[in-house]
Coordinates of C-alpha atoms and ligand atoms in Angstrom, one line a residue:
X22 CA -5.7 -36.6 -5.0
X23 CA -5.1 -32.9 -4.6
X24 CA -4.3 -31.7 -1.0
X25 CA -5.7 -28.3 -1.9
X26 CA -9.3 -27.3 -1.0
X27 CA -9.6 -25.6 -4.4
X28 CA -7.3 -26.1 -7.4
X29 CA -7.6 -24.9 -11.0
X30 CA -5.2 -25.5 -13.9
X31 CA -5.4 -23.4 -17.1
X32 CA -9.2 -23.0 -16.6
X33 CA -11.1 -21.4 -19.4
X34 CA -14.8 -20.6 -19.6
X35 CA -16.6 -18.9 -22.5
X36 CA -20.2 -17.8 -22.9
X37 CA -21.8 -18.3 -26.2
X38 CA -24.5 -15.7 -26.9
X39 CA -25.6 -13.5 -29.7
X40 CA -25.7 -9.8 -30.6
X41 CA -27.8 -7.4 -32.7
X42 CA -31.6 -7.2 -33.1
X43 CA -32.3 -7.6 -36.8
X44 CA -29.2 -9.5 -37.9
X45 CA -28.3 -11.6 -35.0
X46 CA -24.6 -12.6 -34.9
X47 CA -23.1 -15.3 -32.7
X48 CA -20.8 -14.0 -30.0
X49 CA -18.3 -15.8 -27.9
X50 CA -17.5 -14.0 -24.6
X51 CA -14.3 -15.3 -23.0
X52 CA -15.0 -14.9 -19.3
X53 CA -12.1 -16.9 -17.8
X54 CA -8.8 -17.5 -19.6
X55 CA -6.0 -19.7 -18.2
X56 CA -6.9 -19.4 -14.5
X57 CA -4.5 -21.5 -12.4
X58 CA -4.7 -21.3 -8.6
X59 CA -4.4 -23.5 -5.5
X60 CA -6.1 -22.7 -2.3
X61 CA -5.1 -24.7 0.8
X62 CA -7.6 -25.8 3.4
X63 CA -8.7 -23.1 6.0
X64 CA -7.5 -20.2 3.8
X65 CA -9.7 -17.2 3.3
X66 CA -9.0 -16.4 -0.4
X67 CA -10.1 -13.2 -1.9
X68 CA -11.0 -12.5 -5.5
X69 CA -11.1 -8.8 -6.6
X70 CA -11.5 -7.3 -10.0
X71 CA -13.6 -4.8 -12.0
X72 CA -17.2 -5.5 -13.0
X73 CA -17.2 -8.2 -15.6
X74 CA -13.7 -9.5 -14.7
X75 CA -14.9 -13.1 -14.3
X76 CA -15.2 -13.5 -10.5
X77 CA -18.8 -14.8 -10.4
X78 CA -18.1 -17.1 -13.4
X79 CA -15.2 -18.6 -11.5
X80 CA -17.4 -19.2 -8.5
X81 CA -20.1 -20.8 -10.6
X82 CA -17.6 -23.2 -12.2
X83 CA -16.2 -24.1 -8.7
X84 CA -19.7 -24.7 -7.3
X85 CA -20.6 -26.8 -10.4
X86 CA -23.3 -24.4 -11.7
X87 CA -21.3 -24.0 -14.9
X88 CA -19.0 -26.4 -16.7
X89 CA -15.5 -25.3 -17.7
X90 CA -14.9 -24.8 -21.5
X91 CA -11.4 -26.2 -21.1
X92 CA -8.7 -26.8 -18.4
X93 CA -9.3 -28.4 -15.0
X94 CA -10.8 -27.4 -11.7
X95 CA -11.2 -29.5 -8.5
X96 CA -12.8 -28.8 -5.1
X97 CA -11.8 -31.0 -2.2
X98 CA -10.0 -33.3 -4.7
X99 CA -13.2 -33.8 -6.8
X100 CA -13.3 -32.8 -10.4
X101 CA -16.0 -30.1 -11.1
X102 CA -17.0 -31.8 -14.4
X103 CA -17.1 -35.5 -13.5
X104 CA -17.7 -35.4 -9.7
X105 CA -20.2 -32.5 -9.3
X106 CA -22.5 -34.5 -6.9
X107 CA -19.6 -35.1 -4.4
X108 CA -18.7 -31.4 -4.5
X109 CA -22.3 -30.2 -4.0
X110 CA -22.7 -32.2 -0.8
X111 CA -19.5 -30.7 0.7
X112 CA -19.7 -27.0 -0.3
X113 CA -22.1 -24.1 -0.1
X114 CA -22.4 -20.6 -1.3
X115 CA -24.0 -17.1 -0.9
X116 CA -24.5 -14.9 -3.8
X117 CA -25.0 -11.3 -2.6
X118 CA -28.4 -9.8 -3.1
X119 CA -29.8 -13.2 -3.9
X120 CA -33.4 -14.1 -3.2
X121 CA -32.7 -17.6 -2.1
X122 CA -34.8 -17.5 1.0
X123 CA -38.5 -18.2 1.4
X124 CA -39.8 -14.8 2.6
X125 CA -43.1 -16.1 3.9
X126 CA -41.4 -18.7 6.1
X127 CA -39.8 -17.9 9.4
X128 CA -36.0 -17.8 9.8
X129 CA -36.1 -21.2 11.6
X130 CA -38.4 -22.8 9.0
X131 CA -36.1 -21.6 6.2
X132 CA -33.2 -23.3 7.8
X133 CA -35.1 -26.5 8.6
X134 CA -36.3 -26.6 5.0
X135 CA -32.7 -26.3 3.7
X136 CA -31.6 -28.9 6.2
X137 CA -34.1 -31.3 4.7
X138 CA -32.9 -30.5 1.2
X139 CA -29.3 -31.4 2.2
X140 CA -30.7 -34.5 3.8
X141 CA -29.5 -33.6 7.3
X142 CA -31.1 -36.3 9.5
X143 CA -34.3 -35.0 11.1
X144 CA -32.9 -35.5 14.6
X145 CA -30.0 -33.1 13.8
X146 CA -31.9 -30.6 11.7
X147 CA -33.6 -28.7 14.5
X148 CA -30.6 -28.3 16.8
X149 CA -28.4 -27.4 13.9
X150 CA -30.9 -24.7 12.8
X151 CA -30.9 -23.4 16.4
X152 CA -27.1 -23.4 16.6
X153 CA -26.8 -21.5 13.4
X154 CA -29.5 -18.9 14.4
X155 CA -27.5 -18.4 17.5
X156 CA -24.2 -18.0 15.6
X157 CA -25.7 -15.3 13.3
X158 CA -27.5 -13.5 16.2
X159 CA -31.1 -14.3 15.0
X160 CA -32.2 -16.7 17.8
X161 CA -34.6 -14.2 19.3
X162 CA -36.2 -13.5 15.9
X163 CA -36.3 -17.1 14.7
X164 CA -40.1 -17.3 14.5
X165 CA -40.6 -14.2 12.5
X166 CA -41.2 -14.2 8.7
X167 CA -38.1 -13.3 6.7
X168 CA -40.0 -10.7 4.7
X169 CA -39.9 -8.4 7.7
X170 CA -36.1 -8.7 8.1
X171 CA -33.6 -5.9 7.3
X172 CA -31.0 -6.5 4.6
X173 CA -28.3 -7.2 7.2
X174 CA -30.5 -9.8 9.0
X175 CA -31.3 -11.4 5.6
X176 CA -27.6 -11.6 4.8
X177 CA -26.8 -13.2 8.2
X178 CA -29.6 -15.7 7.5
X179 CA -28.1 -16.4 4.1
X180 CA -24.9 -17.2 5.8
X181 CA -26.6 -19.5 8.3
X182 CA -28.4 -21.2 5.4
X183 CA -25.0 -21.7 3.7
X184 CA -23.7 -23.5 6.8
X185 CA -26.5 -25.9 7.1
X186 CA -24.7 -28.8 5.5
X187 CA -21.5 -28.0 7.4
X188 CA -19.6 -27.2 4.2
X189 CA -15.9 -27.6 4.0
X190 CA -15.6 -24.9 1.4
X191 CA -17.8 -21.8 1.4
X192 CA -18.1 -19.5 -1.6
X193 CA -19.2 -15.9 -0.8
X194 CA -19.9 -13.7 -3.8
X195 CA -20.3 -10.1 -2.6
X196 CA -21.9 -11.2 0.7
X197 CA -21.9 -7.6 2.2
X198 CA -23.4 -5.8 -0.8
X199 CA -25.8 -3.1 0.4
X200 CA -25.1 -3.5 4.1
X201 CA -24.5 -0.6 6.4
X202 CA -21.1 -0.4 8.0
X203 CA -22.2 -2.0 11.3
X204 CA -24.0 -4.9 9.6
X205 CA -21.0 -5.3 7.2
X206 CA -18.7 -5.5 10.2
X207 CA -20.9 -8.0 12.0
X208 CA -20.8 -10.1 8.8
X209 CA -17.0 -9.9 8.6
X210 CA -16.6 -11.1 12.1
X211 CA -19.0 -14.0 11.4
X212 CA -17.0 -15.0 8.4
X213 CA -13.8 -15.0 10.5
X214 CA -15.6 -17.0 13.2
X215 CA -16.8 -19.6 10.7
X216 CA -13.2 -20.2 9.6
X217 CA -11.8 -20.2 13.1
X218 CA -14.4 -22.5 14.6
X219 CA -15.2 -24.8 11.7
X220 CA -11.9 -24.7 9.8
X221 CA -13.9 -23.8 6.6
X222 CA -12.0 -22.8 3.5
X223 CA -13.6 -19.6 2.2
X224 CA -13.4 -18.0 -1.3
X225 CA -14.7 -14.5 -1.1
X226 CA -15.4 -11.6 -3.5
X227 CA -16.2 -8.0 -2.7
X228 CA -15.7 -4.6 -4.3
X229 CA -14.9 -3.2 -0.8
X230 CA -11.1 -3.2 -0.7
X231 CA -11.0 -2.6 3.1
X232 CA -13.1 -5.7 3.7
X233 CA -10.9 -7.8 1.4
X234 CA -7.7 -6.4 3.1
X235 CA -9.1 -7.3 6.5
X236 CA -10.4 -10.7 5.8
X237 CA -8.2 -12.3 3.1
X238 CA -5.1 -14.3 3.7
X239 CA -4.3 -14.0 0.0
X240 CA -6.0 -12.1 -2.8
X241 CA -6.1 -12.7 -6.6
X242 CA -6.6 -9.7 -8.8
X243 CA -8.6 -10.8 -11.8
X244 CA -8.8 -8.5 -14.9
X245 CA -10.4 -9.6 -18.2
X246 CA -10.6 -13.2 -17.0
X247 CA -7.0 -13.7 -16.1
X248 CA -5.2 -13.5 -12.8
X249 CA -2.8 -10.5 -12.9
X250 CA -1.6 -10.5 -9.3
X251 CA -1.8 -13.0 -6.5
X252 CA -0.3 -12.4 -3.0
X253 CA -1.1 -11.4 0.6
X254 CA -2.9 -8.0 0.9
X255 CA 0.2 -6.4 2.4
X256 CA 2.5 -7.7 -0.3
X257 CA 0.1 -6.6 -3.1
X258 CA -0.1 -3.2 -1.5
X259 CA 3.6 -2.5 -1.0
X260 CA 4.7 -4.0 -4.3
X261 CA 2.3 -1.8 -6.2
X262 CA 2.4 1.5 -4.3
X263 CA 5.0 1.3 -1.5
X264 CA 4.1 1.5 2.1
X265 CA 2.9 5.2 2.2
X266 CA 0.9 7.7 0.2
X267 CA 2.2 11.3 0.5
X268 CA 0.0 14.2 -0.6
X269 CA 1.6 17.6 -1.1
X270 CA -0.9 20.4 -1.2
X271 CA 0.2 23.3 -3.5
X272 CA -0.2 26.9 -2.4
X273 CA -2.6 28.9 -4.6
X274 CA 0.3 31.0 -5.7
X275 CA 2.6 28.1 -6.6
X276 CA 4.5 28.8 -9.8
X277 CA 3.3 26.6 -12.8
X278 CA 6.8 26.3 -14.3
X279 CA 8.4 25.2 -11.0
X280 CA 5.6 22.8 -10.3
X281 CA 5.8 21.1 -13.7
X282 CA 9.7 21.0 -13.5
X283 CA 9.5 19.3 -10.1
X284 CA 6.8 16.9 -11.3
X285 CA 9.1 15.9 -14.2
X286 CA 12.2 15.6 -11.9
X287 CA 10.5 13.5 -9.3
X288 CA 8.1 11.7 -11.6
X289 CA 5.1 13.1 -9.7
X290 CA 1.5 13.6 -11.0
X291 CA -0.4 16.8 -10.1
X292 CA -4.1 16.2 -9.6
X293 CA -7.0 18.4 -8.5
X294 CA -8.5 17.4 -5.1
X295 CA -12.2 17.4 -4.4
X296 CA -12.1 20.9 -2.8
X297 CA -10.4 22.3 -5.9
X298 CA -6.9 22.5 -4.5
X299 CA -4.0 21.2 -6.6
X300 CA -2.4 18.2 -5.0
X301 CA 0.7 16.1 -5.8
X302 CA 0.0 12.5 -4.7
X303 CA 2.9 10.1 -4.6
X304 CA 3.3 6.5 -3.5
X305 CA 6.6 5.8 -1.7
X306 CA 8.2 3.6 0.9
X307 CA 10.3 6.5 2.1
X308 CA 7.8 9.3 2.8
X309 CA 9.9 11.5 5.0
X310 CA 12.8 11.4 2.5
X311 CA 10.5 12.3 -0.3
X312 CA 9.0 15.2 1.4
X313 CA 12.4 16.5 2.4
X314 CA 13.8 16.1 -1.1
X315 CA 10.9 17.8 -2.8
X316 CA 10.8 20.7 -0.4
X317 CA 14.5 21.3 -0.3
X318 CA 15.3 20.9 -4.0
X319 CA 12.7 23.2 -5.4
X320 CA 10.8 26.1 -4.2
X321 CA 7.4 24.6 -5.0
X322 CA 5.1 26.6 -2.8
X323 CA 3.7 23.8 -0.7
X324 CA 0.9 24.8 1.6
X325 CA 0.9 21.5 3.5
X326 CA 1.4 17.8 3.3
X327 CA 0.0 14.6 4.7
X328 CA 1.4 11.1 5.0
X329 CA -0.8 8.0 5.4
X330 CA -0.3 4.3 5.2
X331 CA -1.1 3.0 1.7
X332 CA -4.2 0.8 1.4
X333 CA -5.1 -2.0 -0.8
X334 CA -7.5 0.3 -2.7
X335 CA -4.5 2.5 -3.7
X336 CA -2.8 -0.6 -5.2
X337 CA -6.0 -1.9 -6.7
X338 CA -6.7 1.4 -8.6
X339 CA -3.1 1.4 -10.0
X340 CA -3.3 -2.2 -11.1
X341 CA -6.7 -1.8 -12.8
X342 CA -5.9 1.5 -14.4
X343 CA -2.5 0.3 -15.5
X344 CA -4.0 -3.1 -16.5
Ligands
LIG409 N1 -24.9 -15.5 -19.1 C1 -24.0 -14.9 -19.7 N2 -24.0 -14.8 -21.1 C2 -23.1 -14.1 -21.7 N3 -22.0 -13.4 -21.1 C3 -22.0 -13.5 -19.8 C4 -22.9 -14.2 -19.0 N4 -22.6 -14.1 -17.7 C5 -21.5 -13.3 -17.7 N5 -21.1 -13.0 -18.9 C6 -19.9 -12.2 -19.3 O1 -18.8 -12.9 -18.7 C7 -17.8 -11.9 -18.2 C8 -17.5 -12.2 -16.8 O2 -18.7 -11.9 -16.0 P1 -18.8 -12.2 -14.4 O3 -20.2 -12.0 -14.0 O4 -18.2 -13.5 -14.1 O5 -17.9 -11.0 -13.9 P2 -17.7 -10.5 -12.4 O6 -16.2 -10.3 -12.2 O7 -18.4 -11.4 -11.4 O8 -18.4 -9.0 -12.4 P3 -19.2 -8.2 -11.2 O9 -18.1 -7.6 -10.4 O10 -19.9 -7.1 -12.0 O11 -20.1 -9.1 -10.5 C9 -18.4 -10.5 -18.5 O12 -17.9 -10.1 -19.8 C10 -19.9 -10.8 -18.6 O13 -20.6 -9.9 -19.5

């Protein structure tokens, strides 16, 4: 039996659909191709990738909502195809923007309803609902109907609902979509708390790179249904773009010939910034050295420069654009 919380080996998943209105043609969409990964217990594992990369499909296979086309996947040692019932009892999920709550019921009644669905003994259902409402900061609103809740409150209630069966593995697909920065931050600290206090393994997707960088122990970058990179956020960042981003702002009078000569020599790309200035942006692990070299070796006409730590988003953009 696998000691990993989640394991996949050469996992493929296709969708069979059709195209065209008059002459309909069969279409096979390969959503996942040869996905192999192993997530140990208690890890927060991030999945990032462009729209349509296959993240939701992977979560649907792992939560037994979709069968694999070929390859293997197991959760807590149970095979997704042959042991789906065992998996469903032990995992739970939140799909961002989902309408999976009963809006006309109160927060507490929602949780007690889902406790019944998961066959939580009646004696335990009420205290567990209270405890989860406390955890997500909704105790004092527990008797109010969900339809009056803000997006952030609903998302926190979704998270509480997903913990009702004390899952060992939690799948969160864009849980913070549409939340304001304060609500998103509250949700992030809740996710960390769930892992810390319950030892839950969490597989998370989000398009917010800052969020993924903050929360994830490791991140897989999925592009066109395959894992292209897999490492810690810091390792992904520095391998792709170095530790720093330097921006050299060119003076209005900077000589075109000198600028393009320097760009060639140092392998730099000149881009226009939002305010119309010409900027040379370069990723490097030796920012001071680079600035000194560029400034001393050519009279570029530099009006200013800035150096900042590189972020996962810098690396992500390069990985996706470079494919
Ligand atoms: N029901 C379906 N029928 C046909 N094709 C589908 C279906 N669901 C998804 N796909 C296709 O499978 C591929 C992967 O989609 P998926 O939703 O898993 O991507 P994603 O990474 O979650 O995207 P997003 O970031 O936009 O949520 C895409 O090409 C998508 O069009």
